[in-house]
Amino acid sequence: MNAKWKNWLSNWTEKTSNELALRTKEIEIPKKALQKNHMKPRLLLLLYLFAVTLPLAVSRLVGGPPRVFWQELASGLGILAFSIILVEFVLSGRFKSISNGVGMDVTMRVHQMMARIALVFALLHPLLYQGTPSGGPRPWDPTRQLTITTDLASLSTGILAFVLLPSLVLLAIGRTQLDYKYETWRLMHGIGALLIAALLLHHSVYAGRYGSQPAMTWLWSVMTGVSVGSLIYVYLIQPLRKLRRPWHVISVTRLAQKQWQLTVSPKGHAGLDYQAGQFVWLNVGHSPFSVKENPFSISSAPNSGPDVSFIIKELGDFSQTVGQIEIGSRAYLDGPFGSLTVEGRTEPGIAFIAGGVGISPLLGIVRQMRLTKDPRRVKLIYGNRVVDQIVCRQDLDLEDVTYVLSEPPEDWEGEVGLIDTALLDRVFSSQEKKEWLFVMCGPAVMMDLVEGYLVSSGTPSNRILSERFDYD
């Protein structure tokens, strides 16, 4: 392999490793979350880098004599793009050992970051074969130095994947701006990813200089099989398990303007083993094999009993019809997921910051702390647009609660406007910013502002916990 290519690969691997390490350090994992079922962030990082770079290492061993730099670079980028795409299948957020081990935010951010890196590599891959004449196997080319073949079938799968991959990434980035249901997008995303993986497997094996080697063909086949297996696990094995653990709706209560509390109870089993602040994928009224399920934070406390409650706001898709759900409807839960939990933490106080329906997981934590008589000090900032959107005030009767309204009534005596740095300065002392645990959930704009403010104020990043369900 060309020396320049080796240096480039080494620098890229080091840079990627550092970036992923920074991502995984953003959330400190409580000791309880690092039990045998949860893998440590550093181990996950090493496994990820190993899986992504393994095909590149194997190709170096079996690929024959090196070619000119640009051709080696083109092949290397193509190999890395394919391996990243295959590993992306397990970064979907549906594997507890990953998402609960490093946090859903980190899992999804890495998923997004690496998908975009794979896209850049894939787009550059065919453009770097400068000066490479096309043509199939020739007697004077026994080592397949001519990577690009005239075989239309081998080329067409790569060309189709070249077109589909940008579409898949762009549709994911612009999902919230597009007018189609979440379930539709999810189905399209899964089928599109599966199709791209199959196309790239064929293209790599039949059109690639390295992929045609028996060792590489075997490796690509195994990695693709594992990726497809992850989909089978999520969409077949897990639903089969859920069939044996059904739930049923026992109450649907309007809490506030366009906000509902939905409570489900286990039917024929002990219920859900979860920590306050976690979330599940909720499926109501459909088969467990249906893609019509959505992530919702749990607003109930584990110590309150087997029933599980959710606060759901009418935003679209399933949530618009939550008020029409009939008592007794069959439901299925997949989870728990997430690391927005305070169990095992040793900070002297906990600061909760919620925007709108983001109060749901924080409410679950507050309820659990009350039931367990947790002695830690608590402060809560809870922002909404109007006063009628404030929910569960009786449960939020804490020592220090700050309500914020952007459109307050004339007799409002609380804070007015948005949750901003000036408000945070008034509520939290310098010592609290440095020593307390900050837990937040709400609109992305709010969380970005608060996170940036806290870091600049000296709050260690491992004392800032946040959870998002929308990603750019």
Short mmCIF file of N, CA, C and O in Angstrom, two decimals, residues 34 67 89 99 103 124 160 164 171 196 212 217 264 284 318 327-329 343 356 358 371 391 417 422 431 440 443 468:
data_model
loop_
_atom_site.label_atom_id
_atom_site.label_comp_id
_atom_site.label_asym_id
_atom_site.label_seq_id
_atom_site.Cartn_x
_atom_site.Cartn_y
_atom_site.Cartn_z
N LEU A 34 -23.87 0.28 34.29
CA LEU A 34 -22.75 -0.43 33.69
C LEU A 34 -22.69 -1.86 34.22
O LEU A 34 -21.63 -2.39 34.52
N ARG A 67 -1.18 0.12 -6.12
CA ARG A 67 -1.30 0.90 -7.36
C ARG A 67 -0.92 2.35 -7.05
O ARG A 67 -0.39 2.65 -5.97
N PHE A 89 -26.15 -0.13 11.00
CA PHE A 89 -27.38 -0.87 11.30
C PHE A 89 -27.53 -1.11 12.80
O PHE A 89 -28.66 -1.20 13.29
N SER A 99 -27.35 1.77 23.43
CA SER A 99 -28.01 3.04 23.75
C SER A 99 -28.08 3.30 25.25
O SER A 99 -27.98 4.45 25.68
N GLY A 103 -25.78 6.22 26.21
CA GLY A 103 -26.80 7.25 26.10
C GLY A 103 -27.37 7.33 24.69
O GLY A 103 -26.64 7.22 23.70
N LEU A 124 -16.93 10.37 -3.07
CA LEU A 124 -15.58 10.57 -3.59
C LEU A 124 -15.01 9.32 -4.25
O LEU A 124 -14.15 9.43 -5.15
N LEU A 160 -26.40 2.55 -8.69
CA LEU A 160 -27.69 2.70 -8.02
C LEU A 160 -27.50 3.05 -6.54
O LEU A 160 -28.20 3.91 -5.99
N LEU A 164 -28.83 6.23 -4.40
CA LEU A 164 -29.74 6.03 -3.28
C LEU A 164 -29.18 6.55 -1.96
O LEU A 164 -29.94 7.07 -1.12
N LEU A 171 -33.07 12.62 3.12
CA LEU A 171 -34.42 12.41 3.65
C LEU A 171 -34.40 12.33 5.18
O LEU A 171 -35.34 12.78 5.83
N ILE A 196 -29.46 -0.58 -0.07
CA ILE A 196 -28.11 -0.07 -0.32
C ILE A 196 -27.06 -1.08 0.10
O ILE A 196 -26.07 -1.30 -0.60
N SER A 212 -13.18 -8.87 -4.57
CA SER A 212 -13.26 -10.14 -5.28
C SER A 212 -12.37 -11.22 -4.65
O SER A 212 -12.51 -12.40 -4.96
N THR A 217 -14.49 -11.34 0.20
CA THR A 217 -15.87 -11.74 -0.12
C THR A 217 -16.53 -12.37 1.09
O THR A 217 -17.70 -12.06 1.41
N VAL A 264 -50.83 2.42 30.84
CA VAL A 264 -51.01 1.04 30.44
C VAL A 264 -50.65 0.12 31.60
O VAL A 264 -49.84 0.48 32.46
N VAL A 284 -49.71 1.10 20.31
CA VAL A 284 -51.07 0.95 20.82
C VAL A 284 -52.01 0.61 19.68
O VAL A 284 -52.08 1.33 18.68
N PHE A 318 -49.37 9.46 15.46
CA PHE A 318 -50.12 8.77 16.51
C PHE A 318 -50.62 9.73 17.60
O PHE A 318 -51.74 9.61 18.10
N ILE A 327 -60.33 2.51 26.19
CA ILE A 327 -59.86 1.76 27.35
C ILE A 327 -59.90 0.26 27.01
O ILE A 327 -60.87 -0.23 26.45
N GLY A 328 -58.85 -0.44 27.36
CA GLY A 328 -58.76 -1.86 27.06
C GLY A 328 -57.98 -2.17 25.80
O GLY A 328 -57.73 -3.35 25.50
N SER A 329 -57.62 -1.15 25.04
CA SER A 329 -56.86 -1.37 23.81
C SER A 329 -55.55 -2.09 24.12
O SER A 329 -54.89 -1.82 25.12
N GLU A 343 -30.14 7.60 39.25
CA GLU A 343 -29.76 6.56 40.20
C GLU A 343 -28.25 6.34 40.16
O GLU A 343 -27.64 6.28 39.10
N GLY A 356 -42.02 22.36 27.83
CA GLY A 356 -43.19 21.69 27.30
C GLY A 356 -43.33 20.26 27.76
O GLY A 356 -43.17 19.94 28.95
N GLY A 358 -41.38 18.00 27.53
CA GLY A 358 -40.12 17.48 28.06
C GLY A 358 -40.16 17.27 29.56
O GLY A 358 -39.24 16.68 30.14
N LEU A 371 -40.97 9.07 46.32
CA LEU A 371 -41.34 7.76 46.86
C LEU A 371 -40.20 7.12 47.64
O LEU A 371 -40.42 6.38 48.60
N VAL A 391 -48.60 20.98 33.49
CA VAL A 391 -49.26 19.74 33.92
C VAL A 391 -48.71 19.27 35.26
O VAL A 391 -47.57 19.59 35.64
N GLY A 417 -41.19 34.98 29.36
CA GLY A 417 -40.25 34.87 28.24
C GLY A 417 -39.84 33.43 28.01
O GLY A 417 -40.65 32.51 28.11
N ALA A 422 -29.99 34.57 31.42
CA ALA A 422 -30.27 35.47 32.55
C ALA A 422 -31.09 34.76 33.61
O ALA A 422 -30.84 34.91 34.82
N GLN A 431 -21.76 27.86 42.72
CA GLN A 431 -21.41 26.57 43.32
C GLN A 431 -22.32 25.47 42.81
O GLN A 431 -21.86 24.35 42.53
N MET A 440 -32.07 17.68 31.73
CA MET A 440 -32.98 18.50 30.93
C MET A 440 -33.61 17.72 29.80
O MET A 440 -33.04 16.75 29.28
N PRO A 443 -37.34 21.26 23.88
CA PRO A 443 -36.97 21.63 22.52
C PRO A 443 -35.46 21.69 22.35
O PRO A 443 -34.73 22.08 23.27
N ARG A 468 -32.97 13.81 23.63
CA ARG A 468 -33.61 14.38 22.46
C ARG A 468 -34.28 13.27 21.67
O ARG A 468 -33.79 12.16 21.63
#
